[in-house]
Short mmCIF file of C-alpha atoms in Angstrom, two decimals:
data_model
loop_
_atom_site.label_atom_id
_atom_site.label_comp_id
_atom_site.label_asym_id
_atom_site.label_seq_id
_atom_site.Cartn_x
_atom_site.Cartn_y
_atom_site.Cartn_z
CA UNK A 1 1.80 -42.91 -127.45
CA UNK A 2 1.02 -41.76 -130.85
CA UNK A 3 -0.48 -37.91 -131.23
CA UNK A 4 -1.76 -35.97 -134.58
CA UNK A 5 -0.75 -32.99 -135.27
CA UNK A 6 -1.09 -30.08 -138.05
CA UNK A 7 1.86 -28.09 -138.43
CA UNK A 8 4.72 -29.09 -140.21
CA UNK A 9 8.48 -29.03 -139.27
CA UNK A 10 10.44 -26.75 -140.85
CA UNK A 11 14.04 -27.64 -139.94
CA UNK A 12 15.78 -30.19 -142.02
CA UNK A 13 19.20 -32.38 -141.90
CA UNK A 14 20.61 -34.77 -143.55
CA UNK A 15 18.46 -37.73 -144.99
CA UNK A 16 18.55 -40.65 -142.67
CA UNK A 17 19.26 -43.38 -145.68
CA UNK A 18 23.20 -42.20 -145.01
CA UNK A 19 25.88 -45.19 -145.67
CA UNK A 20 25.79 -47.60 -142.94
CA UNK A 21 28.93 -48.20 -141.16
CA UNK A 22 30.98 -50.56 -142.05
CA UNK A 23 31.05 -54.57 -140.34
CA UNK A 24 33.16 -57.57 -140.66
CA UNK A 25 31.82 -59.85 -142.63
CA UNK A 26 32.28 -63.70 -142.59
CA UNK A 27 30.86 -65.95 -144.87
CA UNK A 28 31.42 -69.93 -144.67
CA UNK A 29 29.32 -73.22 -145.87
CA UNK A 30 29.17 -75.90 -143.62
CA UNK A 31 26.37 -79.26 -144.41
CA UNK A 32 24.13 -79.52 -141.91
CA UNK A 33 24.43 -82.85 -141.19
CA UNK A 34 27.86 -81.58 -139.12
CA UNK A 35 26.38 -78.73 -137.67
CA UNK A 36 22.72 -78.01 -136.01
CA UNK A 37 20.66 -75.03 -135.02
CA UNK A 38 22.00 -75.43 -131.27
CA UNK A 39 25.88 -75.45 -131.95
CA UNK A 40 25.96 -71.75 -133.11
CA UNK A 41 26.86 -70.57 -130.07
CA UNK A 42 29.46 -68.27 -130.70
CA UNK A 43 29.20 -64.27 -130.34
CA UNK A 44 30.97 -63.87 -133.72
CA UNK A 45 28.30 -65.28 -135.51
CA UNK A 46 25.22 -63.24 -135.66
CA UNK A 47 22.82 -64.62 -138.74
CA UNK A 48 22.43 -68.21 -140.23
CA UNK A 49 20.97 -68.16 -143.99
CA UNK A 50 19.78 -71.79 -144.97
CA UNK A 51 19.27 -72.68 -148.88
CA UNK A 52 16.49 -74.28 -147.91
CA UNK A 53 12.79 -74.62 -146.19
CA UNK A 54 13.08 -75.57 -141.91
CA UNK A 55 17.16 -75.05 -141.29
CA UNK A 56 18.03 -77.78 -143.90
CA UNK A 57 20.74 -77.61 -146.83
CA UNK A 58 24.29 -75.90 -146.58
CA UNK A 59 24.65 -72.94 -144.50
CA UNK A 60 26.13 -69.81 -144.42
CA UNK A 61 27.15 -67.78 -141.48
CA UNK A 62 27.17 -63.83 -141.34
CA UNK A 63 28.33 -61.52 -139.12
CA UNK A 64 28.78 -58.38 -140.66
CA UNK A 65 26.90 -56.43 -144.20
CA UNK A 66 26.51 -58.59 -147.68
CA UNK A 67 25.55 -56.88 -150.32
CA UNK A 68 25.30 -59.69 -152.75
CA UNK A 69 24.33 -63.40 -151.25
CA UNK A 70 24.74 -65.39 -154.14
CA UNK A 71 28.58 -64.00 -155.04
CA UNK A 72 28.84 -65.23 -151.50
CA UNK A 73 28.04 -68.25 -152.74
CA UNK A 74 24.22 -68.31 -151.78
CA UNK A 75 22.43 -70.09 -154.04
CA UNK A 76 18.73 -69.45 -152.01
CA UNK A 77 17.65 -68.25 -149.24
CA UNK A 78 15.56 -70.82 -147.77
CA UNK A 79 15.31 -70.11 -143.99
CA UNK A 80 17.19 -67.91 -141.54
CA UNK A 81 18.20 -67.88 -138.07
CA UNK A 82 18.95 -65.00 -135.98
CA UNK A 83 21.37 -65.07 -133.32
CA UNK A 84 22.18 -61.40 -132.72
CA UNK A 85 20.09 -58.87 -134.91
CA UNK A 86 18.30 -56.93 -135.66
CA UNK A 87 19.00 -57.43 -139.67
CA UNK A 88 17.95 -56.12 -143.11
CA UNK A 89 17.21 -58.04 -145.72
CA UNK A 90 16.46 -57.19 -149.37
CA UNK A 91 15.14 -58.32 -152.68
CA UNK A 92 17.89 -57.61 -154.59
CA UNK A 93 21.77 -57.27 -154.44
CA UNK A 94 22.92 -54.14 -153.49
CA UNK A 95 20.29 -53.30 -150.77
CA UNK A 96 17.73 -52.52 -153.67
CA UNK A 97 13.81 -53.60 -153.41
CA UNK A 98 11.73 -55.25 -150.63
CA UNK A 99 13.17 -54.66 -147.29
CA UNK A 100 12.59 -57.77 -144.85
CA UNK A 101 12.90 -56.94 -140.85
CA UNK A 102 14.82 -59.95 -139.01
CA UNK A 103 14.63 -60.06 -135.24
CA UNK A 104 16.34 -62.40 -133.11
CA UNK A 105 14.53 -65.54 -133.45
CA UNK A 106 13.58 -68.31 -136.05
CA UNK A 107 12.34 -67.98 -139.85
CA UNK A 108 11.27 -71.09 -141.28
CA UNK A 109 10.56 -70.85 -144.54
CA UNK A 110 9.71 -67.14 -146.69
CA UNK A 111 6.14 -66.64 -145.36
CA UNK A 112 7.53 -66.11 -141.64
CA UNK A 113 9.13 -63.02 -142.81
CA UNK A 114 7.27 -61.33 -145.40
CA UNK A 115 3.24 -61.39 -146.03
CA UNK A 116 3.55 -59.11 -148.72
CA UNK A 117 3.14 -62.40 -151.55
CA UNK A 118 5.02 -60.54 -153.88
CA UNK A 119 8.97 -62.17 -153.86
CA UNK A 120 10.18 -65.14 -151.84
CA UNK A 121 13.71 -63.54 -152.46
CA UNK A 122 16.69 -62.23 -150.62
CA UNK A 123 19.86 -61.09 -152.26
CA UNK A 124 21.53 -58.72 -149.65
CA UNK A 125 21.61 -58.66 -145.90
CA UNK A 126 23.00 -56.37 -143.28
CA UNK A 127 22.63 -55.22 -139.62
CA UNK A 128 20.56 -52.51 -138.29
CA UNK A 129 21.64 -49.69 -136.05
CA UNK A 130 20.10 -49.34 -133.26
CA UNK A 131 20.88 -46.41 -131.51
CA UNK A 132 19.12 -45.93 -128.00
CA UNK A 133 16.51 -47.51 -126.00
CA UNK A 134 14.23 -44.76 -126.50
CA UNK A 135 12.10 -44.48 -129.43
CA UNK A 136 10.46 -41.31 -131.17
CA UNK A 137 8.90 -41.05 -135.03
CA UNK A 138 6.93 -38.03 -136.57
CA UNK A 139 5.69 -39.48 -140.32
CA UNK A 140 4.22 -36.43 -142.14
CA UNK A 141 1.75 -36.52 -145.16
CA UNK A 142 3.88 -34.39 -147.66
CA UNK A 143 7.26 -34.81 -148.92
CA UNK A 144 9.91 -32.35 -146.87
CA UNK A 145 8.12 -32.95 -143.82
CA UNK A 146 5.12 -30.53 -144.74
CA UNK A 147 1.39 -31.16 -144.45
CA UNK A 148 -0.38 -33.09 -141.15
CA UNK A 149 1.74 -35.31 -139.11
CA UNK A 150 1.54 -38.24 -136.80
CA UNK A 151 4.22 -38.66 -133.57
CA UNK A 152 4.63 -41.92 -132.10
CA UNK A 153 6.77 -42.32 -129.06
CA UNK A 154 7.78 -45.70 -127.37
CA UNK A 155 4.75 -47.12 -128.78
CA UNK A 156 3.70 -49.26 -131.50
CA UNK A 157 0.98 -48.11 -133.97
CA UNK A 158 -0.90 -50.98 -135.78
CA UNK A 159 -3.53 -49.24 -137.26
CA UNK A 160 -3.24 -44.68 -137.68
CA UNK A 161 -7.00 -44.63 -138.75
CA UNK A 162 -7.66 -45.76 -134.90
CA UNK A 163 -5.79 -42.91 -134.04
CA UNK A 164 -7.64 -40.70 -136.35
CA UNK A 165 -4.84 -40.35 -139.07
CA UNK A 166 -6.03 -40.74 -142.61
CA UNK A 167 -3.23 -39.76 -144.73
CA UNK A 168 -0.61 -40.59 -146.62
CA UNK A 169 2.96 -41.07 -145.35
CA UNK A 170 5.25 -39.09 -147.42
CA UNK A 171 8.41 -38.24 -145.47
CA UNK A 172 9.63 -38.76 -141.93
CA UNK A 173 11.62 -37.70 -139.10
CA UNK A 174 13.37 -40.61 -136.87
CA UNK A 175 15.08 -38.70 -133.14
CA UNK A 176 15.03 -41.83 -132.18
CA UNK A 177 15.26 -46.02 -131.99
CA UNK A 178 14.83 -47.56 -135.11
CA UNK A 179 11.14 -48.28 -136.69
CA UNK A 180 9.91 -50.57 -139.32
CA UNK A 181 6.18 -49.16 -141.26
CA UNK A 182 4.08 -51.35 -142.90
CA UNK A 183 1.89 -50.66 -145.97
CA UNK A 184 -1.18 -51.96 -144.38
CA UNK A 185 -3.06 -51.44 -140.55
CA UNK A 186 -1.90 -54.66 -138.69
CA UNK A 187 1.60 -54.74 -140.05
CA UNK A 188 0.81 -56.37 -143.16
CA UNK A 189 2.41 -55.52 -146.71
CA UNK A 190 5.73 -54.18 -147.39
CA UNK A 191 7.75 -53.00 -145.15
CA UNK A 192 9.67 -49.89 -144.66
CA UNK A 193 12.99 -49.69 -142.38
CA UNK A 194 13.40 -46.01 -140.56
CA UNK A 195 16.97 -45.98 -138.73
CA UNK A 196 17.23 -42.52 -137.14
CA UNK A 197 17.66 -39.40 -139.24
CA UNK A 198 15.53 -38.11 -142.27
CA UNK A 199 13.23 -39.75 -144.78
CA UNK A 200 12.58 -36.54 -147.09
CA UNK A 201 10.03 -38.23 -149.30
CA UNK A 202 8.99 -41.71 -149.62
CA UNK A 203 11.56 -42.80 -152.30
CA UNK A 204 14.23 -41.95 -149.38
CA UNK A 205 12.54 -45.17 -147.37
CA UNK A 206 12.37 -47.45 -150.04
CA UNK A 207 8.36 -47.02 -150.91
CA UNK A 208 7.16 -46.71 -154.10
CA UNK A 209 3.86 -45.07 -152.73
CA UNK A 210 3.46 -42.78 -150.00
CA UNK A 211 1.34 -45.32 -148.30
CA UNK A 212 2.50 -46.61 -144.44
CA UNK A 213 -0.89 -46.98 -142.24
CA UNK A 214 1.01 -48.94 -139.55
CA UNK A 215 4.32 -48.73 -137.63
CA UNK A 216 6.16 -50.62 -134.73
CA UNK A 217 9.87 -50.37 -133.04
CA UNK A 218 12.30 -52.79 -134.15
CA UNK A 219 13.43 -54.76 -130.97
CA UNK A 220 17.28 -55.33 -129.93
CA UNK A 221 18.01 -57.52 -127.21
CA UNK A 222 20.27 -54.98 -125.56
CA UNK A 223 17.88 -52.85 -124.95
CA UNK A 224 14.58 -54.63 -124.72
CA UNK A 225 14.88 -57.57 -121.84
CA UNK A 226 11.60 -59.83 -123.20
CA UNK A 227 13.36 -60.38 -127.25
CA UNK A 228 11.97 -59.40 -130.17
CA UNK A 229 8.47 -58.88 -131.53
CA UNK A 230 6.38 -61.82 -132.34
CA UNK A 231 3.35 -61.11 -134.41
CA UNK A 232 -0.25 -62.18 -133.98
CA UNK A 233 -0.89 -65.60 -135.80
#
């Protein structure tokens, strides 16, 4: 359900890009010709990065945050798997740049996560929280949550014009579930990761430009039965 409204919220906490807590992390290489997709079966291991295109090359298993991929001994990022997610990726070591949304599933080669055509890199990787089942957004035009706003609840949003919202997307409130925007209607262009808290302007989310015209919940497999969202070929 996503609803327009015009006045702004006043109250306001602490921004929602605070430190994210702290995971295990294991990092190992192993050629593929000894190991396949099918034999990581174990609960420990969460992600699978691949140095190269369709789960070939040597292999490197995480299972907690990694802030730099190729001190990990990462030379490329070539395909991913996901075994338990959802995940974070990012453009440049230290969580800097393009944010990539990982889901529980398969990602071939660079196109199957990204359509933004602007980097086929990944330098850093870590897990999202997801906090509850429930999911609630309000994105507002104007920095510190000021000017018209849109509220989406437990609904996903690929295009605000259809819902008669024409403006920019310059801070946000999360009270709930976690939330990836895209720059573009039909979630196209970069993408924007909102875990829950605050998002005073749009340099708190990662965006350049206070543009986000379409928005969908990030899926978790304890909490949503059917798996993660598949896009629209």
């Amino acid at each position: 359900m996503a609803t327009d409204h015009q006045n702004p919220a006043s109250k306001q906490q602490q921004s929602g890009s605070s430190a994210f807590k702290h995971l295990s992390e294991v990092t190992g290489t192993v050629p593929l010709e000894t190991r396949g997709v099918g034999d990581f079966l174990s609960p420990l291991l969460q992600l699978i990065v691949y140095e190269q295109e369709n789960f070939q090359g040597r292999c490197h298993e995480l299972t907690g945050p990694c802030n730099n991929l190729q001190e990990a001994g990462v030379e490329k990022v070539g395909s991913i798997l996901v075994l338990c997610g959802p995940w974070v990726g990012y453009e440049q070591p230290g969580c800097k740049g393009e944010q990539y949304v990982f889901e529980k599933g398969e990602y071939p080669r660079w196109d199957s996560w990204t359509n933004s055509r602007r980097s086929d890199s990944i330098f850093a990787l870590r897990p999202i929280a997801v906090d509850s089942q429930e999911h609630k957004i309000v994105l507002y035009e104007s920095p510190s949550f000021a000017g018209k706003k849109i509220e989406i609840v437990d609904d996903d949003v690929p295009s605000f014009h259809a819902h008669g919202y024409h403006e920019k997307v310059s801070s946000a409130r999360v009270q709930s579930g976690t939330w990836v925007g895209y720059q573009y209607p039909g979630y196209r262009g970069y993408q924007y990761l909102f875990e829950k808290g605050e998002y005073k302007d749009n340099c708190d989310f990662g965006a350049q430009q206070a543009q986000i015209q379409s928005v969908r919940r990030v899926r978790d497999m304890q909490w949503h039965q059917r798996g993660a969202f598949h896009p629209a070929v």
